[in-house]
């Protein structure tokens, strides 16, 4: 008898519980009876929407007060803009793409940029192994490279809206058939003995590691892109400036379809916040659609690269002939 009464009571309790849940009748503040009103559905962004959101974002650099003046860390500037920033062997601080285009020194208001000297509003200050420069001087130094907006306590870098004219027309590199029409391919041309010597000499360094702002090879055993070119051409009595940007100002312009071994090829290094009209890398054309250069990618160091690869076609700016 007692078992029957217990069973009936249990069934009644369960039925009541079901009715209460079905009616949503509960004072529990964690009631989940109507989740659709409490939580919005999850929205998945498309790839295009994600890219658009990223493009609209800015990169923010914090201001630091030094001597009651707004300063910024060069390491922060380099990181935000997509450059490399590093203390160099000679004690200066270099900023650039694949080589140091700007060089700063502690306690000095002079800055070397592309072979020229610029001045900061106040000297650079070193704190905790970081080098700081007056924020008011950024526009004069980087204004042609970066779009920026100054706020109360920060500086925001904004994406550049324009592209570049690579000038290669998308035509792949290929060897032309002797005696035939080039048809947009490379014409046949015998390399000068100097070019052949430079390329042969350069190949002896394959695998030598890349180092941003590398010092004299005889001391460091390292190269960056422009120091490698400078070193090889100096062996032939051709003195070139230290950076790729300066080297690009030398020589005679050559179209992509007229390249010969020994010609220098100049590229930009992509970034969301910097212009892609500025030279950031240099290599030596070898012939057959190959380039000899020192680069942190696709490998690390002196390497031979197929310049029909998408990255190198997309970032190619122009070529110069010095031989």
mmCIF file of C-alpha atoms in Angstrom:
data_model
loop_
_atom_site.group_PDB
_atom_site.id
_atom_site.type_symbol
_atom_site.label_atom_id
_atom_site.label_comp_id
_atom_site.label_asym_id
_atom_site.label_seq_id
_atom_site.Cartn_x
_atom_site.Cartn_y
_atom_site.Cartn_z
ATOM 1 C CA UNK A 1 0.000 0.000 0.000
ATOM 2 C CA UNK A 2 2.767 2.391 0.991
ATOM 3 C CA UNK A 3 4.669 1.561 -2.241
ATOM 4 C CA UNK A 4 1.606 2.343 -4.369
ATOM 5 C CA UNK A 5 1.103 5.704 -2.606
ATOM 6 C CA UNK A 6 4.811 6.579 -3.081
ATOM 7 C CA UNK A 7 4.650 5.720 -6.767
ATOM 8 C CA UNK A 8 1.522 7.841 -7.233
ATOM 9 C CA UNK A 9 3.133 10.796 -5.426
ATOM 10 C CA UNK A 10 6.271 10.504 -7.511
ATOM 11 C CA UNK A 11 4.302 10.437 -10.765
ATOM 12 C CA UNK A 12 2.263 13.441 -9.693
ATOM 13 C CA UNK A 13 5.435 15.350 -8.810
ATOM 14 C CA UNK A 14 7.013 14.601 -12.135
ATOM 15 C CA UNK A 15 3.906 15.641 -13.999
ATOM 16 C CA UNK A 16 3.777 18.931 -12.106
ATOM 17 C CA UNK A 17 7.434 19.569 -12.856
ATOM 18 C CA UNK A 18 6.839 18.943 -16.544
ATOM 19 C CA UNK A 19 3.890 21.343 -16.556
ATOM 20 C CA UNK A 20 5.892 24.026 -14.764
ATOM 21 C CA UNK A 21 8.821 23.738 -17.156
ATOM 22 C CA UNK A 22 6.513 23.667 -20.160
ATOM 23 C CA UNK A 23 4.803 26.830 -18.947
ATOM 24 C CA UNK A 24 8.092 28.483 -18.063
ATOM 25 C CA UNK A 25 6.784 29.065 -14.556
ATOM 26 C CA UNK A 26 9.799 29.460 -12.359
ATOM 27 C CA UNK A 27 11.228 32.198 -10.224
ATOM 28 C CA UNK A 28 14.767 31.019 -10.958
ATOM 29 C CA UNK A 29 16.715 34.081 -12.195
ATOM 30 C CA UNK A 30 18.682 31.711 -14.394
ATOM 31 C CA UNK A 31 15.484 30.699 -16.232
ATOM 32 C CA UNK A 32 16.320 29.559 -19.750
ATOM 33 C CA UNK A 33 12.761 29.196 -20.972
ATOM 34 C CA UNK A 34 13.143 31.903 -23.633
ATOM 35 C CA UNK A 35 16.755 31.876 -24.776
ATOM 36 C CA UNK A 36 15.885 33.488 -28.104
ATOM 37 C CA UNK A 37 15.018 36.722 -26.307
ATOM 38 C CA UNK A 38 18.105 36.673 -24.107
ATOM 39 C CA UNK A 39 20.794 35.838 -26.649
ATOM 40 C CA UNK A 40 21.200 37.064 -30.227
ATOM 41 C CA UNK A 41 22.066 34.451 -32.846
ATOM 42 C CA UNK A 42 25.763 34.028 -33.642
ATOM 43 C CA UNK A 43 26.733 35.856 -36.834
ATOM 44 C CA UNK A 44 29.675 34.557 -38.861
ATOM 45 C CA UNK A 45 31.534 37.220 -40.866
ATOM 46 C CA UNK A 46 32.506 36.524 -44.438
ATOM 47 C CA UNK A 47 36.145 36.731 -45.515
ATOM 48 C CA UNK A 48 35.397 40.013 -47.287
ATOM 49 C CA UNK A 49 33.803 41.504 -44.166
ATOM 50 C CA UNK A 50 36.755 40.438 -42.028
ATOM 51 C CA UNK A 51 39.264 41.973 -44.445
ATOM 52 C CA UNK A 52 37.245 45.195 -44.616
ATOM 53 C CA UNK A 53 37.178 45.419 -40.816
ATOM 54 C CA UNK A 54 40.928 44.852 -40.591
ATOM 55 C CA UNK A 55 41.582 47.475 -43.251
ATOM 56 C CA UNK A 56 39.549 50.035 -41.317
ATOM 57 C CA UNK A 57 41.467 49.437 -38.108
ATOM 58 C CA UNK A 58 44.362 51.650 -37.091
ATOM 59 C CA UNK A 59 47.536 50.736 -35.284
ATOM 60 C CA UNK A 60 48.009 52.762 -32.119
ATOM 61 C CA UNK A 61 51.347 53.942 -30.683
ATOM 62 C CA UNK A 62 51.396 55.237 -27.107
ATOM 63 C CA UNK A 63 53.061 58.530 -26.235
ATOM 64 C CA UNK A 64 55.574 58.679 -23.364
ATOM 65 C CA UNK A 65 56.372 61.856 -21.489
ATOM 66 C CA UNK A 66 60.127 62.518 -21.410
ATOM 67 C CA UNK A 67 61.357 65.925 -20.256
ATOM 68 C CA UNK A 68 57.708 67.061 -20.473
ATOM 69 C CA UNK A 69 57.680 66.243 -24.184
ATOM 70 C CA UNK A 70 55.732 63.540 -25.999
ATOM 71 C CA UNK A 71 58.068 60.788 -27.196
ATOM 72 C CA UNK A 72 57.442 57.473 -28.967
ATOM 73 C CA UNK A 73 59.417 54.253 -28.910
ATOM 74 C CA UNK A 74 61.032 53.496 -32.271
ATOM 75 C CA UNK A 75 60.461 49.808 -31.567
ATOM 76 C CA UNK A 76 56.719 50.532 -31.250
ATOM 77 C CA UNK A 77 56.727 52.593 -34.450
ATOM 78 C CA UNK A 78 58.535 49.867 -36.380
ATOM 79 C CA UNK A 79 56.261 47.128 -35.074
ATOM 80 C CA UNK A 80 53.078 49.070 -35.803
ATOM 81 C CA UNK A 81 54.151 50.041 -39.319
ATOM 82 C CA UNK A 82 55.520 46.646 -40.304
ATOM 83 C CA UNK A 83 59.171 47.688 -40.385
ATOM 84 C CA UNK A 84 62.111 46.107 -38.597
ATOM 85 C CA UNK A 85 63.665 48.092 -35.751
ATOM 86 C CA UNK A 86 66.969 46.997 -34.237
ATOM 87 C CA UNK A 87 70.099 48.151 -32.461
ATOM 88 C CA UNK A 88 72.974 47.864 -34.936
ATOM 89 C CA UNK A 89 76.591 46.892 -34.458
ATOM 90 C CA UNK A 90 77.786 50.504 -34.759
ATOM 91 C CA UNK A 91 75.596 51.554 -31.818
ATOM 92 C CA UNK A 92 72.897 53.212 -33.897
ATOM 93 C CA UNK A 93 69.248 52.154 -34.056
ATOM 94 C CA UNK A 94 68.058 51.163 -37.531
ATOM 95 C CA UNK A 95 64.519 51.142 -38.931
ATOM 96 C CA UNK A 96 63.518 49.838 -42.353
ATOM 97 C CA UNK A 97 62.246 46.935 -44.421
ATOM 98 C CA UNK A 98 65.092 44.582 -45.340
ATOM 99 C CA UNK A 99 67.824 47.107 -44.549
ATOM 100 C CA UNK A 100 68.068 50.172 -42.259
ATOM 101 C CA UNK A 101 66.717 53.179 -44.178
ATOM 102 C CA UNK A 102 66.653 55.358 -41.048
ATOM 103 C CA UNK A 103 69.477 55.410 -38.485
ATOM 104 C CA UNK A 104 69.190 57.096 -35.081
ATOM 105 C CA UNK A 105 71.693 57.626 -32.285
ATOM 106 C CA UNK A 106 71.173 58.150 -28.560
ATOM 107 C CA UNK A 107 71.425 61.813 -27.568
ATOM 108 C CA UNK A 108 71.543 62.945 -31.200
ATOM 109 C CA UNK A 109 68.877 64.945 -33.012
ATOM 110 C CA UNK A 110 70.335 64.078 -36.421
ATOM 111 C CA UNK A 111 68.861 61.160 -38.377
ATOM 112 C CA UNK A 112 70.373 59.578 -41.468
ATOM 113 C CA UNK A 113 67.692 58.644 -43.980
ATOM 114 C CA UNK A 114 68.371 57.474 -47.536
ATOM 115 C CA UNK A 115 71.837 58.980 -47.464
ATOM 116 C CA UNK A 116 70.611 62.364 -46.253
ATOM 117 C CA UNK A 117 70.590 63.949 -42.821
ATOM 118 C CA UNK A 118 67.367 65.115 -41.160
ATOM 119 C CA UNK A 119 66.879 66.716 -37.759
ATOM 120 C CA UNK A 120 64.551 65.849 -34.926
ATOM 121 C CA UNK A 121 62.910 68.571 -32.769
ATOM 122 C CA UNK A 122 64.855 67.137 -29.797
ATOM 123 C CA UNK A 123 67.521 64.449 -29.265
ATOM 124 C CA UNK A 124 66.699 60.741 -29.169
ATOM 125 C CA UNK A 125 66.547 59.314 -25.637
ATOM 126 C CA UNK A 126 67.411 55.766 -24.580
ATOM 127 C CA UNK A 127 65.430 54.170 -21.759
ATOM 128 C CA UNK A 128 65.396 50.473 -20.821
ATOM 129 C CA UNK A 129 67.168 49.576 -24.075
ATOM 130 C CA UNK A 130 64.455 51.309 -26.122
ATOM 131 C CA UNK A 131 65.193 54.416 -28.162
ATOM 132 C CA UNK A 132 62.601 57.176 -28.019
ATOM 133 C CA UNK A 133 62.199 60.103 -30.431
ATOM 134 C CA UNK A 134 59.948 63.195 -30.233
ATOM 135 C CA UNK A 135 56.492 62.380 -31.570
ATOM 136 C CA UNK A 136 56.346 65.758 -33.280
ATOM 137 C CA UNK A 137 59.181 64.649 -35.556
ATOM 138 C CA UNK A 138 57.491 61.509 -36.906
ATOM 139 C CA UNK A 139 55.646 63.225 -39.724
ATOM 140 C CA UNK A 140 58.826 64.761 -41.158
ATOM 141 C CA UNK A 141 60.612 61.406 -40.990
ATOM 142 C CA UNK A 142 57.892 58.980 -42.054
ATOM 143 C CA UNK A 143 55.205 61.182 -43.579
ATOM 144 C CA UNK A 144 55.893 59.986 -47.117
ATOM 145 C CA UNK A 145 55.689 56.375 -45.963
ATOM 146 C CA UNK A 146 52.949 56.337 -43.323
ATOM 147 C CA UNK A 147 49.588 58.022 -42.854
ATOM 148 C CA UNK A 148 49.192 59.038 -39.216
ATOM 149 C CA UNK A 149 46.849 60.907 -36.903
ATOM 150 C CA UNK A 150 47.943 62.438 -33.592
ATOM 151 C CA UNK A 151 45.581 62.131 -30.639
ATOM 152 C CA UNK A 152 45.947 63.289 -27.051
ATOM 153 C CA UNK A 153 47.981 60.347 -25.745
ATOM 154 C CA UNK A 154 48.525 58.271 -28.877
ATOM 155 C CA UNK A 155 49.433 58.344 -32.539
ATOM 156 C CA UNK A 156 47.370 56.212 -34.908
ATOM 157 C CA UNK A 157 48.735 54.775 -38.148
ATOM 158 C CA UNK A 158 46.119 54.534 -40.876
ATOM 159 C CA UNK A 159 46.118 52.185 -43.898
ATOM 160 C CA UNK A 160 47.278 53.734 -47.162
ATOM 161 C CA UNK A 161 44.629 53.823 -49.858
ATOM 162 C CA UNK A 162 46.779 53.686 -52.985
ATOM 163 C CA UNK A 163 48.677 50.869 -54.701
ATOM 164 C CA UNK A 164 51.666 50.776 -57.012
ATOM 165 C CA UNK A 165 52.484 50.348 -60.671
ATOM 166 C CA UNK A 166 54.832 47.399 -60.836
ATOM 167 C CA UNK A 167 55.459 47.820 -64.536
ATOM 168 C CA UNK A 168 55.909 44.105 -65.260
ATOM 169 C CA UNK A 169 52.533 43.619 -66.905
ATOM 170 C CA UNK A 170 52.210 40.199 -65.317
ATOM 171 C CA UNK A 171 54.410 38.638 -68.018
ATOM 172 C CA UNK A 172 56.335 35.646 -66.652
ATOM 173 C CA UNK A 173 60.076 35.494 -67.071
ATOM 174 C CA UNK A 174 61.240 32.996 -69.684
ATOM 175 C CA UNK A 175 64.156 32.517 -72.044
ATOM 176 C CA UNK A 176 63.387 33.570 -75.602
ATOM 177 C CA UNK A 177 63.998 31.185 -78.476
ATOM 178 C CA UNK A 178 67.212 32.190 -80.278
ATOM 179 C CA UNK A 179 66.459 33.953 -83.551
ATOM 180 C CA UNK A 180 62.744 34.108 -82.818
ATOM 181 C CA UNK A 181 60.350 36.793 -81.682
ATOM 182 C CA UNK A 182 60.453 37.545 -77.983
ATOM 183 C CA UNK A 183 56.670 37.678 -77.775
ATOM 184 C CA UNK A 184 56.870 39.366 -74.399
ATOM 185 C CA UNK A 185 59.612 37.044 -73.163
ATOM 186 C CA UNK A 186 63.202 37.914 -72.337
ATOM 187 C CA UNK A 187 65.336 38.719 -75.342
ATOM 188 C CA UNK A 188 68.608 36.823 -75.777
ATOM 189 C CA UNK A 189 71.614 38.838 -74.646
ATOM 190 C CA UNK A 190 75.096 37.773 -73.618
ATOM 191 C CA UNK A 191 76.018 38.870 -70.116
ATOM 192 C CA UNK A 192 79.065 41.044 -69.635
ATOM 193 C CA UNK A 193 82.084 39.415 -68.028
ATOM 194 C CA UNK A 194 81.591 41.638 -64.979
ATOM 195 C CA UNK A 195 78.005 40.420 -64.543
ATOM 196 C CA UNK A 196 79.090 36.799 -64.886
ATOM 197 C CA UNK A 197 81.849 37.330 -62.310
ATOM 198 C CA UNK A 198 79.499 39.066 -59.874
ATOM 199 C CA UNK A 199 76.936 36.269 -60.115
ATOM 200 C CA UNK A 200 79.540 33.528 -59.824
ATOM 201 C CA UNK A 201 81.095 35.271 -56.820
ATOM 202 C CA UNK A 202 77.686 35.790 -55.203
ATOM 203 C CA UNK A 203 76.766 32.114 -55.478
ATOM 204 C CA UNK A 204 79.713 31.257 -53.261
ATOM 205 C CA UNK A 205 77.796 32.864 -50.387
ATOM 206 C CA UNK A 206 74.625 30.780 -50.746
ATOM 207 C CA UNK A 207 73.349 29.963 -47.273
ATOM 208 C CA UNK A 208 75.109 32.868 -45.535
ATOM 209 C CA UNK A 209 72.554 34.150 -43.017
ATOM 210 C CA UNK A 210 70.550 37.338 -43.412
ATOM 211 C CA UNK A 211 70.847 40.020 -40.728
ATOM 212 C CA UNK A 212 69.033 43.353 -40.784
ATOM 213 C CA UNK A 213 71.619 46.139 -40.832
ATOM 214 C CA UNK A 214 74.509 43.685 -41.134
ATOM 215 C CA UNK A 215 77.929 45.213 -40.616
ATOM 216 C CA UNK A 216 81.042 44.591 -42.701
ATOM 217 C CA UNK A 217 80.902 40.997 -43.965
ATOM 218 C CA UNK A 218 84.566 40.431 -43.208
ATOM 219 C CA UNK A 219 83.771 41.034 -39.537
ATOM 220 C CA UNK A 220 80.206 39.751 -39.174
ATOM 221 C CA UNK A 221 79.929 36.997 -41.791
ATOM 222 C CA UNK A 222 76.367 38.224 -42.462
ATOM 223 C CA UNK A 223 74.488 40.197 -45.134
ATOM 224 C CA UNK A 224 71.229 42.036 -45.563
ATOM 225 C CA UNK A 225 69.824 42.635 -49.054
ATOM 226 C CA UNK A 226 71.697 45.840 -49.902
ATOM 227 C CA UNK A 227 74.965 45.056 -48.129
ATOM 228 C CA UNK A 228 75.160 41.870 -50.219
ATOM 229 C CA UNK A 229 74.740 43.825 -53.483
ATOM 230 C CA UNK A 230 77.150 46.509 -52.288
ATOM 231 C CA UNK A 231 79.771 43.891 -51.394
ATOM 232 C CA UNK A 232 79.614 42.083 -54.756
ATOM 233 C CA UNK A 233 79.705 45.226 -56.885
ATOM 234 C CA UNK A 234 82.560 46.707 -54.835
ATOM 235 C CA UNK A 235 84.639 43.686 -55.839
ATOM 236 C CA UNK A 236 84.367 45.008 -59.413
ATOM 237 C CA UNK A 237 85.271 48.548 -58.410
ATOM 238 C CA UNK A 238 81.660 49.793 -58.451
ATOM 239 C CA UNK A 239 80.900 51.695 -55.244
ATOM 240 C CA UNK A 240 77.224 51.631 -54.299
ATOM 241 C CA UNK A 241 75.352 53.299 -51.405
ATOM 242 C CA UNK A 242 74.435 51.203 -48.370
ATOM 243 C CA UNK A 243 70.632 50.868 -48.723
ATOM 244 C CA UNK A 244 68.365 49.471 -51.428
ATOM 245 C CA UNK A 245 66.501 52.796 -51.638
ATOM 246 C CA UNK A 246 69.747 54.638 -52.405
ATOM 247 C CA UNK A 247 70.965 51.969 -54.809
ATOM 248 C CA UNK A 248 67.703 52.304 -56.738
ATOM 249 C CA UNK A 249 68.687 55.870 -57.623
ATOM 250 C CA UNK A 250 71.711 54.649 -59.592
ATOM 251 C CA UNK A 251 71.937 53.164 -63.068
ATOM 252 C CA UNK A 252 69.645 53.139 -66.097
ATOM 253 C CA UNK A 253 66.051 51.956 -66.002
ATOM 254 C CA UNK A 254 65.391 48.622 -67.709
ATOM 255 C CA UNK A 255 62.031 47.127 -68.646
ATOM 256 C CA UNK A 256 61.196 43.710 -67.293
ATOM 257 C CA UNK A 257 61.335 42.143 -70.740
ATOM 258 C CA UNK A 258 64.846 43.459 -71.382
ATOM 259 C CA UNK A 259 66.531 42.257 -68.224
ATOM 260 C CA UNK A 260 70.074 40.964 -68.482
ATOM 261 C CA UNK A 261 72.170 39.120 -65.882
ATOM 262 C CA UNK A 262 73.672 41.617 -63.449
ATOM 263 C CA UNK A 263 70.706 44.003 -63.496
ATOM 264 C CA UNK A 264 69.366 45.043 -60.087
ATOM 265 C CA UNK A 265 65.717 44.318 -59.285
ATOM 266 C CA UNK A 266 63.874 46.417 -56.731
ATOM 267 C CA UNK A 267 60.828 45.465 -54.696
ATOM 268 C CA UNK A 268 58.545 46.916 -52.058
ATOM 269 C CA UNK A 269 57.792 45.065 -48.830
ATOM 270 C CA UNK A 270 54.010 44.844 -48.212
ATOM 271 C CA UNK A 271 52.368 46.299 -45.109
ATOM 272 C CA UNK A 272 48.926 47.538 -44.067
ATOM 273 C CA UNK A 273 50.135 50.944 -42.948
ATOM 274 C CA UNK A 274 53.000 51.840 -45.292
ATOM 275 C CA UNK A 275 53.057 52.850 -48.932
ATOM 276 C CA UNK A 276 53.941 50.181 -51.456
ATOM 277 C CA UNK A 277 55.653 52.670 -53.781
ATOM 278 C CA UNK A 278 58.892 52.615 -51.821
ATOM 279 C CA UNK A 279 61.867 50.349 -52.434
ATOM 280 C CA UNK A 280 62.478 47.957 -49.549
ATOM 281 C CA UNK A 281 64.432 45.107 -51.138
ATOM 282 C CA UNK A 282 67.025 44.529 -53.878
ATOM 283 C CA UNK A 283 68.297 41.464 -55.717
ATOM 284 C CA UNK A 284 70.546 40.671 -58.691
ATOM 285 C CA UNK A 285 69.014 39.170 -61.821
ATOM 286 C CA UNK A 286 70.831 35.980 -62.842
ATOM 287 C CA UNK A 287 68.990 35.124 -66.067
ATOM 288 C CA UNK A 288 66.416 32.414 -66.671
ATOM 289 C CA UNK A 289 63.916 34.053 -64.341
ATOM 290 C CA UNK A 290 66.131 33.683 -61.270
ATOM 291 C CA UNK A 291 67.327 36.231 -58.725
ATOM 292 C CA UNK A 292 70.307 36.076 -56.366
ATOM 293 C CA UNK A 293 69.681 37.961 -53.132
ATOM 294 C CA UNK A 294 69.930 38.035 -49.361
ATOM 295 C CA UNK A 295 66.514 37.942 -47.730
ATOM 296 C CA UNK A 296 64.751 36.752 -44.570
ATOM 297 C CA UNK A 297 62.290 34.865 -46.819
ATOM 298 C CA UNK A 298 61.361 32.492 -48.373
ATOM 299 C CA UNK A 299 64.577 31.139 -46.854
ATOM 300 C CA UNK A 300 66.875 32.865 -44.387
ATOM 301 C CA UNK A 301 69.978 34.239 -46.056
ATOM 302 C CA UNK A 302 71.636 34.352 -49.472
ATOM 303 C CA UNK A 303 69.459 32.387 -51.871
ATOM 304 C CA UNK A 304 68.327 31.953 -55.461
ATOM 305 C CA UNK A 305 64.651 32.698 -56.034
ATOM 306 C CA UNK A 306 62.264 32.122 -58.917
ATOM 307 C CA UNK A 307 60.867 35.591 -59.603
ATOM 308 C CA UNK A 308 57.843 34.185 -61.390
ATOM 309 C CA UNK A 309 56.529 33.336 -57.916
ATOM 310 C CA UNK A 310 53.398 35.343 -57.119
ATOM 311 C CA UNK A 311 54.942 37.302 -54.232
ATOM 312 C CA UNK A 312 57.878 38.535 -56.299
ATOM 313 C CA UNK A 313 55.727 39.400 -59.299
ATOM 314 C CA UNK A 314 53.291 41.328 -57.108
ATOM 315 C CA UNK A 315 55.949 43.325 -55.238
ATOM 316 C CA UNK A 316 58.282 44.101 -58.163
ATOM 317 C CA UNK A 317 58.766 47.843 -58.738
ATOM 318 C CA UNK A 318 61.467 48.297 -61.379
ATOM 319 C CA UNK A 319 64.981 47.322 -62.482
ATOM 320 C CA UNK A 320 68.216 49.241 -63.017
ATOM 321 C CA UNK A 321 71.344 48.476 -65.057
ATOM 322 C CA UNK A 322 74.744 49.482 -63.718
ATOM 323 C CA UNK A 323 77.031 47.346 -65.889
#
